[in-house]
mmCIF file with all atom_site columns, C-alpha atoms and ligand atoms in Angstrom:
data_model
loop_
_atom_site.group_PDB
_atom_site.id
_atom_site.type_symbol
_atom_site.label_atom_id
_atom_site.label_alt_id
_atom_site.label_comp_id
_atom_site.label_asym_id
_atom_site.label_entity_id
_atom_site.label_seq_id
_atom_site.pdbx_PDB_ins_code
_atom_site.Cartn_x
_atom_site.Cartn_y
_atom_site.Cartn_z
_atom_site.occupancy
_atom_site.B_iso_or_equiv
_atom_site.pdbx_formal_charge
_atom_site.auth_seq_id
_atom_site.auth_comp_id
_atom_site.auth_asym_id
_atom_site.auth_atom_id
_atom_site.pdbx_PDB_model_num
ATOM   1   C  CA  . MET A 1 1   ? -79.830 -5.837  -10.014 1.00 64.00 ? 1   MET A CA  1
ATOM   2   C  CA  . ILE A 1 2   ? -78.544 -7.832  -7.097  1.00 66.00 ? 2   ILE A CA  1
ATOM   3   C  CA  . LEU A 1 3   ? -80.221 -11.159 -6.544  1.00 80.00 ? 3   LEU A CA  1
ATOM   4   C  CA  . ASN A 1 4   ? -80.469 -12.754 -3.168  1.00 88.00 ? 4   ASN A CA  1
ATOM   5   C  CA  . ILE A 1 5   ? -78.845 -16.091 -2.499  1.00 91.00 ? 5   ILE A CA  1
ATOM   6   C  CA  . GLU A 1 6   ? -81.279 -18.935 -2.052  1.00 92.00 ? 6   GLU A CA  1
ATOM   7   C  CA  . VAL A 1 7   ? -79.819 -21.738 0.012   1.00 95.00 ? 7   VAL A CA  1
ATOM   8   C  CA  . ASN A 1 8   ? -81.431 -25.102 -0.711  1.00 94.00 ? 8   ASN A CA  1
ATOM   9   C  CA  . ARG A 1 9   ? -79.951 -27.121 2.144   1.00 95.00 ? 9   ARG A CA  1
ATOM   10  C  CA  . ILE A 1 10  ? -76.723 -28.128 3.841   1.00 96.00 ? 10  ILE A CA  1
ATOM   11  C  CA  . ASP A 1 11  ? -75.068 -30.002 0.996   1.00 96.00 ? 11  ASP A CA  1
ATOM   12  C  CA  . HIS A 1 12  ? -72.406 -31.622 3.144   1.00 96.00 ? 12  HIS A CA  1
ATOM   13  C  CA  . ILE A 1 13  ? -70.194 -31.232 6.171   1.00 98.00 ? 13  ILE A CA  1
ATOM   14  C  CA  . GLY A 1 14  ? -66.476 -31.592 5.526   1.00 97.00 ? 14  GLY A CA  1
ATOM   15  C  CA  . ILE A 1 15  ? -64.595 -33.383 8.292   1.00 98.00 ? 15  ILE A CA  1
ATOM   16  C  CA  . ALA A 1 16  ? -60.805 -33.507 8.476   1.00 97.00 ? 16  ALA A CA  1
ATOM   17  C  CA  . VAL A 1 17  ? -59.443 -36.918 9.474   1.00 97.00 ? 17  VAL A CA  1
ATOM   18  C  CA  . LYS A 1 18  ? -55.918 -38.253 9.816   1.00 95.00 ? 18  LYS A CA  1
ATOM   19  C  CA  . SER A 1 19  ? -56.914 -41.655 8.537   1.00 93.00 ? 19  SER A CA  1
ATOM   20  C  CA  . ILE A 1 20  ? -60.102 -42.693 6.825   1.00 91.00 ? 20  ILE A CA  1
ATOM   21  C  CA  . GLU A 1 21  ? -59.427 -46.284 7.881   1.00 90.00 ? 21  GLU A CA  1
ATOM   22  C  CA  . ASP A 1 22  ? -59.515 -45.276 11.533  1.00 92.00 ? 22  ASP A CA  1
ATOM   23  C  CA  . SER A 1 23  ? -62.757 -43.339 10.994  1.00 93.00 ? 23  SER A CA  1
ATOM   24  C  CA  . MET A 1 24  ? -64.644 -46.361 9.696   1.00 92.00 ? 24  MET A CA  1
ATOM   25  C  CA  . LYS A 1 25  ? -65.427 -47.557 13.197  1.00 93.00 ? 25  LYS A CA  1
ATOM   26  C  CA  . LEU A 1 26  ? -67.632 -44.495 13.740  1.00 95.00 ? 26  LEU A CA  1
ATOM   27  C  CA  . TYR A 1 27  ? -69.094 -43.728 10.318  1.00 95.00 ? 27  TYR A CA  1
ATOM   28  C  CA  . SER A 1 28  ? -69.465 -47.227 8.975   1.00 94.00 ? 28  SER A CA  1
ATOM   29  C  CA  . ASP A 1 29  ? -69.575 -49.683 11.889  1.00 95.00 ? 29  ASP A CA  1
ATOM   30  C  CA  . LEU A 1 30  ? -71.465 -47.622 14.460  1.00 97.00 ? 30  LEU A CA  1
ATOM   31  C  CA  . LEU A 1 31  ? -73.540 -45.231 12.329  1.00 96.00 ? 31  LEU A CA  1
ATOM   32  C  CA  . ASN A 1 32  ? -73.973 -47.650 9.439   1.00 96.00 ? 32  ASN A CA  1
ATOM   33  C  CA  . LEU A 1 33  ? -74.004 -44.809 6.905   1.00 97.00 ? 33  LEU A CA  1
ATOM   34  C  CA  . GLU A 1 34  ? -74.183 -45.633 3.239   1.00 95.00 ? 34  GLU A CA  1
ATOM   35  C  CA  . LYS A 1 35  ? -70.931 -44.950 1.437   1.00 93.00 ? 35  LYS A CA  1
ATOM   36  C  CA  . GLU A 1 36  ? -71.519 -42.953 -1.708  1.00 91.00 ? 36  GLU A CA  1
ATOM   37  C  CA  . GLY A 1 37  ? -68.020 -42.984 -3.077  1.00 89.00 ? 37  GLY A CA  1
ATOM   38  C  CA  . ILE A 1 38  ? -64.342 -42.188 -2.831  1.00 91.00 ? 38  ILE A CA  1
ATOM   39  C  CA  . GLU A 1 39  ? -62.606 -39.484 -4.765  1.00 90.00 ? 39  GLU A CA  1
ATOM   40  C  CA  . GLU A 1 40  ? -58.954 -38.576 -5.160  1.00 90.00 ? 40  GLU A CA  1
ATOM   41  C  CA  . LEU A 1 41  ? -58.384 -34.857 -5.593  1.00 86.00 ? 41  LEU A CA  1
ATOM   42  C  CA  . GLU A 1 42  ? -54.793 -35.185 -6.695  1.00 87.00 ? 42  GLU A CA  1
ATOM   43  C  CA  . GLU A 1 43  ? -54.020 -31.505 -7.159  1.00 84.00 ? 43  GLU A CA  1
ATOM   44  C  CA  . ARG A 1 44  ? -55.294 -30.681 -3.668  1.00 85.00 ? 44  ARG A CA  1
ATOM   45  C  CA  . GLY A 1 45  ? -53.564 -33.655 -2.025  1.00 92.00 ? 45  GLY A CA  1
ATOM   46  C  CA  . LEU A 1 46  ? -56.850 -35.061 -0.772  1.00 92.00 ? 46  LEU A CA  1
ATOM   47  C  CA  . ARG A 1 47  ? -58.765 -38.293 -0.588  1.00 94.00 ? 47  ARG A CA  1
ATOM   48  C  CA  . VAL A 1 48  ? -62.488 -37.793 0.008   1.00 93.00 ? 48  VAL A CA  1
ATOM   49  C  CA  . HIS A 1 49  ? -64.894 -40.424 1.306   1.00 94.00 ? 49  HIS A CA  1
ATOM   50  C  CA  . ILE A 1 50  ? -68.546 -39.492 1.040   1.00 94.00 ? 50  ILE A CA  1
ATOM   51  C  CA  . PHE A 1 51  ? -71.228 -40.883 3.328   1.00 96.00 ? 51  PHE A CA  1
ATOM   52  C  CA  . LYS A 1 52  ? -74.928 -40.181 2.912   1.00 96.00 ? 52  LYS A CA  1
ATOM   53  C  CA  . VAL A 1 53  ? -76.795 -38.731 5.872   1.00 96.00 ? 53  VAL A CA  1
ATOM   54  C  CA  . GLY A 1 54  ? -80.359 -38.363 4.646   1.00 92.00 ? 54  GLY A CA  1
ATOM   55  C  CA  . GLU A 1 55  ? -80.516 -35.272 2.434   1.00 89.00 ? 55  GLU A CA  1
ATOM   56  C  CA  . THR A 1 56  ? -76.977 -34.271 3.269   1.00 94.00 ? 56  THR A CA  1
ATOM   57  C  CA  . LYS A 1 57  ? -73.559 -35.915 3.453   1.00 96.00 ? 57  LYS A CA  1
ATOM   58  C  CA  . PHE A 1 58  ? -70.393 -36.201 5.437   1.00 97.00 ? 58  PHE A CA  1
ATOM   59  C  CA  . GLU A 1 59  ? -67.239 -35.718 3.422   1.00 96.00 ? 59  GLU A CA  1
ATOM   60  C  CA  . LEU A 1 60  ? -64.273 -37.219 5.210   1.00 97.00 ? 60  LEU A CA  1
ATOM   61  C  CA  . LEU A 1 61  ? -61.150 -35.422 4.053   1.00 96.00 ? 61  LEU A CA  1
ATOM   62  C  CA  . GLU A 1 62  ? -57.879 -37.265 4.406   1.00 96.00 ? 62  GLU A CA  1
ATOM   63  C  CA  . PRO A 1 63  ? -54.588 -35.712 3.303   1.00 96.00 ? 63  PRO A CA  1
ATOM   64  C  CA  . THR A 1 64  ? -52.422 -37.612 0.840   1.00 95.00 ? 64  THR A CA  1
ATOM   65  C  CA  . ARG A 1 65  ? -49.505 -35.160 0.984   1.00 94.00 ? 65  ARG A CA  1
ATOM   66  C  CA  . GLU A 1 66  ? -47.833 -33.172 3.725   1.00 92.00 ? 66  GLU A CA  1
ATOM   67  C  CA  . ASP A 1 67  ? -48.395 -29.870 1.943   1.00 92.00 ? 67  ASP A CA  1
ATOM   68  C  CA  . SER A 1 68  ? -52.129 -30.311 1.400   1.00 92.00 ? 68  SER A CA  1
ATOM   69  C  CA  . GLU A 1 69  ? -54.617 -27.896 2.948   1.00 90.00 ? 69  GLU A CA  1
ATOM   70  C  CA  . ILE A 1 70  ? -55.935 -30.685 5.182   1.00 95.00 ? 70  ILE A CA  1
ATOM   71  C  CA  . SER A 1 71  ? -52.449 -31.533 6.503   1.00 96.00 ? 71  SER A CA  1
ATOM   72  C  CA  . LYS A 1 72  ? -52.080 -27.918 7.567   1.00 94.00 ? 72  LYS A CA  1
ATOM   73  C  CA  . PHE A 1 73  ? -55.526 -27.911 9.156   1.00 95.00 ? 73  PHE A CA  1
ATOM   74  C  CA  . LEU A 1 74  ? -54.792 -31.126 11.105  1.00 97.00 ? 74  LEU A CA  1
ATOM   75  C  CA  . GLU A 1 75  ? -51.489 -29.701 12.328  1.00 96.00 ? 75  GLU A CA  1
ATOM   76  C  CA  . LYS A 1 76  ? -53.096 -26.518 13.584  1.00 95.00 ? 76  LYS A CA  1
ATOM   77  C  CA  . LYS A 1 77  ? -56.456 -27.709 14.859  1.00 94.00 ? 77  LYS A CA  1
ATOM   78  C  CA  . GLY A 1 78  ? -56.461 -31.489 14.900  1.00 97.00 ? 78  GLY A CA  1
ATOM   79  C  CA  . GLU A 1 79  ? -59.262 -33.649 13.593  1.00 97.00 ? 79  GLU A CA  1
ATOM   80  C  CA  . GLY A 1 80  ? -62.758 -32.185 13.399  1.00 97.00 ? 80  GLY A CA  1
ATOM   81  C  CA  . ILE A 1 81  ? -65.203 -30.186 11.338  1.00 97.00 ? 81  ILE A CA  1
ATOM   82  C  CA  . HIS A 1 82  ? -63.379 -28.480 8.487   1.00 97.00 ? 82  HIS A CA  1
ATOM   83  C  CA  . HIS A 1 83  ? -66.199 -26.773 6.582   1.00 97.00 ? 83  HIS A CA  1
ATOM   84  C  CA  . ILE A 1 84  ? -69.940 -26.570 6.022   1.00 98.00 ? 84  ILE A CA  1
ATOM   85  C  CA  . ALA A 1 85  ? -71.203 -26.572 2.456   1.00 97.00 ? 85  ALA A CA  1
ATOM   86  C  CA  . LEU A 1 86  ? -74.427 -24.886 1.374   1.00 97.00 ? 86  LEU A CA  1
ATOM   87  C  CA  . ASN A 1 87  ? -76.211 -25.932 -1.767  1.00 96.00 ? 87  ASN A CA  1
ATOM   88  C  CA  . VAL A 1 88  ? -77.347 -23.238 -4.194  1.00 96.00 ? 88  VAL A CA  1
ATOM   89  C  CA  . ASP A 1 89  ? -78.809 -23.418 -7.706  1.00 93.00 ? 89  ASP A CA  1
ATOM   90  C  CA  . ASN A 1 90  ? -76.789 -20.559 -9.133  1.00 93.00 ? 90  ASN A CA  1
ATOM   91  C  CA  . ILE A 1 91  ? -73.206 -20.256 -7.977  1.00 96.00 ? 91  ILE A CA  1
ATOM   92  C  CA  . GLU A 1 92  ? -72.533 -17.026 -9.913  1.00 95.00 ? 92  GLU A CA  1
ATOM   93  C  CA  . THR A 1 93  ? -75.339 -15.265 -8.054  1.00 94.00 ? 93  THR A CA  1
ATOM   94  C  CA  . ALA A 1 94  ? -73.945 -16.432 -4.723  1.00 96.00 ? 94  ALA A CA  1
ATOM   95  C  CA  . PHE A 1 95  ? -70.420 -15.422 -5.717  1.00 97.00 ? 95  PHE A CA  1
ATOM   96  C  CA  . GLU A 1 96  ? -71.414 -11.938 -6.918  1.00 95.00 ? 96  GLU A CA  1
ATOM   97  C  CA  . ARG A 1 97  ? -73.627 -11.329 -3.910  1.00 95.00 ? 97  ARG A CA  1
ATOM   98  C  CA  . ALA A 1 98  ? -70.892 -12.334 -1.449  1.00 97.00 ? 98  ALA A CA  1
ATOM   99  C  CA  . LYS A 1 99  ? -68.341 -10.159 -3.241  1.00 96.00 ? 99  LYS A CA  1
ATOM   100 C  CA  . ASP A 1 100 ? -70.704 -7.184  -3.386  1.00 94.00 ? 100 ASP A CA  1
ATOM   101 C  CA  . MET A 1 101 ? -71.224 -7.483  0.352   1.00 95.00 ? 101 MET A CA  1
ATOM   102 C  CA  . GLY A 1 102 ? -67.473 -7.441  0.954   1.00 96.00 ? 102 GLY A CA  1
ATOM   103 C  CA  . PHE A 1 103 ? -66.945 -11.061 1.915   1.00 97.00 ? 103 PHE A CA  1
ATOM   104 C  CA  . ARG A 1 104 ? -63.511 -12.335 0.996   1.00 98.00 ? 104 ARG A CA  1
ATOM   105 C  CA  . ILE A 1 105 ? -63.481 -15.434 -1.183  1.00 97.00 ? 105 ILE A CA  1
ATOM   106 C  CA  . ILE A 1 106 ? -60.644 -17.929 -0.972  1.00 95.00 ? 106 ILE A CA  1
ATOM   107 C  CA  . GLY A 1 107 ? -58.681 -17.800 -4.201  1.00 93.00 ? 107 GLY A CA  1
ATOM   108 C  CA  . ASP A 1 108 ? -61.092 -15.078 -5.332  1.00 95.00 ? 108 ASP A CA  1
ATOM   109 C  CA  . THR A 1 109 ? -62.667 -17.462 -7.803  1.00 95.00 ? 109 THR A CA  1
ATOM   110 C  CA  . ILE A 1 110 ? -65.159 -20.273 -8.427  1.00 96.00 ? 110 ILE A CA  1
ATOM   111 C  CA  . GLN A 1 111 ? -63.365 -23.656 -8.477  1.00 92.00 ? 111 GLN A CA  1
ATOM   112 C  CA  . ARG A 1 112 ? -64.102 -27.292 -9.233  1.00 87.00 ? 112 ARG A CA  1
ATOM   113 C  CA  . GLY A 1 113 ? -64.756 -29.478 -6.213  1.00 83.00 ? 113 GLY A CA  1
ATOM   114 C  CA  . ALA A 1 114 ? -65.553 -33.141 -5.628  1.00 78.00 ? 114 ALA A CA  1
ATOM   115 C  CA  . GLY A 1 115 ? -67.781 -34.594 -8.335  1.00 79.00 ? 115 GLY A CA  1
ATOM   116 C  CA  . GLY A 1 116 ? -66.712 -31.797 -10.706 1.00 84.00 ? 116 GLY A CA  1
ATOM   117 C  CA  . ARG A 1 117 ? -69.264 -29.434 -9.179  1.00 91.00 ? 117 ARG A CA  1
ATOM   118 C  CA  . ARG A 1 118 ? -68.567 -25.715 -9.015  1.00 95.00 ? 118 ARG A CA  1
ATOM   119 C  CA  . ILE A 1 119 ? -67.709 -24.374 -5.567  1.00 96.00 ? 119 ILE A CA  1
ATOM   120 C  CA  . PHE A 1 120 ? -66.224 -21.431 -3.711  1.00 97.00 ? 120 PHE A CA  1
ATOM   121 C  CA  . PHE A 1 121 ? -65.284 -20.737 -0.095  1.00 97.00 ? 121 PHE A CA  1
ATOM   122 C  CA  . LEU A 1 122 ? -65.867 -17.675 2.037   1.00 98.00 ? 122 LEU A CA  1
ATOM   123 C  CA  . HIS A 1 123 ? -62.890 -16.654 4.137   1.00 96.00 ? 123 HIS A CA  1
ATOM   124 C  CA  . PRO A 1 124 ? -63.449 -17.779 7.758   1.00 95.00 ? 124 PRO A CA  1
ATOM   125 C  CA  . LYS A 1 125 ? -62.234 -14.394 9.014   1.00 96.00 ? 125 LYS A CA  1
ATOM   126 C  CA  . ASP A 1 126 ? -65.423 -12.916 7.558   1.00 97.00 ? 126 ASP A CA  1
ATOM   127 C  CA  . THR A 1 127 ? -67.806 -15.613 8.836   1.00 97.00 ? 127 THR A CA  1
ATOM   128 C  CA  . GLY A 1 128 ? -67.151 -15.937 12.551  1.00 96.00 ? 128 GLY A CA  1
ATOM   129 C  CA  . GLY A 1 129 ? -64.526 -18.616 12.079  1.00 94.00 ? 129 GLY A CA  1
ATOM   130 C  CA  . ILE A 1 130 ? -66.581 -21.020 9.965   1.00 96.00 ? 130 ILE A CA  1
ATOM   131 C  CA  . LEU A 1 131 ? -65.259 -22.070 6.586   1.00 96.00 ? 131 LEU A CA  1
ATOM   132 C  CA  . ILE A 1 132 ? -68.371 -21.897 4.417   1.00 98.00 ? 132 ILE A CA  1
ATOM   133 C  CA  . GLU A 1 133 ? -68.456 -23.520 1.014   1.00 97.00 ? 133 GLU A CA  1
ATOM   134 C  CA  . PHE A 1 134 ? -71.064 -22.887 -1.649  1.00 97.00 ? 134 PHE A CA  1
ATOM   135 C  CA  . VAL A 1 135 ? -71.811 -25.797 -3.980  1.00 96.00 ? 135 VAL A CA  1
ATOM   136 C  CA  . GLU A 1 136 ? -73.802 -25.559 -7.149  1.00 95.00 ? 136 GLU A CA  1
ATOM   137 C  CA  . GLY A 1 137 ? -76.298 -28.052 -8.370  1.00 87.00 ? 137 GLY A CA  1
ATOM   138 C  CA  . GLY A 1 138 ? -78.246 -30.987 -7.189  1.00 69.00 ? 138 GLY A CA  1
ATOM   139 C  CA  . ARG A 1 139 ? -77.605 -34.561 -6.374  1.00 53.00 ? 139 ARG A CA  1
ATOM   140 C  CA  . GLU A 1 140 ? -74.979 -36.792 -7.861  1.00 48.00 ? 140 GLU A CA  1
ATOM   141 C  CA  . ASN A 1 141 ? -74.933 -37.058 -11.661 1.00 42.00 ? 141 ASN A CA  1
ATOM   142 C  CA  . GLU A 1 142 ? -76.641 -33.729 -12.142 1.00 42.00 ? 142 GLU A CA  1
HETATM 143 ZN ZN1 . ZN  B 2 .   ? -66.862 -29.502 0.703   1.00 84.51 ? 201 ZN  B ZN1 1
#
């Protein structure tokens, strides 16, 4: 039996930035968003700053190495929206459903993302150019 995906909400919007310091003027000084935390994703060459925006979040993604995925993105496209993440309760269901429907999945597997939550990405060639992430589980600490 194939179960349908149930999307709870937009979990976060990932934004590629050259420098988190330089982004503070907008996100912190002007918008006055509450900072939820900073995370180093060493193996992906990323530093992530998370700001709360009501029910959802902005994740500012800053590269820490020249060979990180965000460095490549910045080179090709410049700063801007990198991905949109959808929150689901059951990541396996989402993964199986997407695969069954022929969507390509980056790395072809479920991975660990920020906060240790399970994630996967649909290939933007199959989604009209939008990098869509699925994230499992609820709020922080769940
Ligand atoms: Zn994300």
